[in-house]
């Protein structure tokens, strides 16, 4: 697989997770797998873009895990705390998707050189 293939796999996994009826650990499992494979690929690429992509992919994975932890927490019953809890979940998922976008853009800059 080249950088574009990895980027496409990540986008497909995120699309599938977002389309799931409930975005939980099961829905994001494919995202973690795609990010890990792309990170392994990026680590093998020499140069700043490969290193930057690996770091960004790692960070995106951490943000998805943070989102998953927020979904496992008990949702408060009273309205105000419940809204705050849901807002934190939405913010966590938004951060994860935004970081994934940055990582995919960095993967797009990688030009694999084969001898």
Coordinates of C-alpha atoms in Angstrom, one line a residue, residues 15-78:
X15 CA -16.8 7.4 7.4
X16 CA -18.1 4.0 8.5
X17 CA -17.6 4.9 12.2
X18 CA -19.5 8.1 11.9
X19 CA -22.3 6.4 10.0
X20 CA -22.7 3.8 12.8
X21 CA -25.9 4.1 14.9
X22 CA -23.7 4.4 18.0
X23 CA -20.1 5.6 17.8
X24 CA -18.5 3.4 20.4
X25 CA -15.4 1.3 20.7
X26 CA -16.8 -1.3 18.2
X27 CA -17.5 1.4 15.7
X28 CA -14.0 2.9 16.0
X29 CA -12.1 -0.4 15.9
X30 CA -11.5 -0.1 12.1
X31 CA -10.3 3.4 12.6
X32 CA -7.7 2.3 15.1
X33 CA -6.6 -0.5 12.7
X34 CA -6.3 1.9 9.8
X35 CA -4.4 4.5 11.8
X36 CA -2.0 1.8 13.1
X37 CA -1.3 0.5 9.6
X38 CA -0.7 4.0 8.3
X39 CA 1.6 4.8 11.2
X40 CA 3.7 1.7 10.5
X41 CA 3.9 2.8 6.9
X42 CA 4.8 6.4 7.8
X43 CA 7.6 5.2 10.2
X44 CA 9.2 3.4 7.3
X45 CA 9.3 6.5 5.2
X46 CA 12.4 8.6 5.6
X47 CA 12.1 12.3 5.9
X48 CA 10.2 14.9 7.8
X49 CA 6.8 14.1 6.3
X50 CA 7.0 10.4 7.3
X51 CA 7.9 11.4 10.9
X52 CA 5.3 14.1 11.0
X53 CA 2.6 11.7 9.7
X54 CA 3.5 9.1 12.2
X55 CA 3.2 11.6 15.1
X56 CA -0.1 12.9 13.8
X57 CA -1.5 9.4 13.3
X58 CA -0.4 8.5 16.8
X59 CA -2.1 11.6 18.2
X60 CA -5.3 10.9 16.3
X61 CA -5.4 7.4 17.8
X62 CA -5.0 8.8 21.3
X63 CA -7.9 11.3 20.6
X64 CA -10.2 8.5 19.5
X65 CA -9.3 6.6 22.7
X66 CA -10.2 9.7 24.7
X67 CA -13.5 9.9 22.9
X68 CA -14.2 6.2 23.7
X69 CA -13.5 6.8 27.4
X70 CA -16.0 9.6 27.4
X71 CA -18.7 7.3 25.9
X72 CA -18.1 4.8 28.7
X73 CA -18.8 7.3 31.4
X74 CA -22.3 7.4 33.0
X75 CA -24.5 10.0 31.5
X76 CA -26.0 12.3 34.2
X77 CA -29.8 12.4 34.6
X78 CA -30.3 16.1 35.2

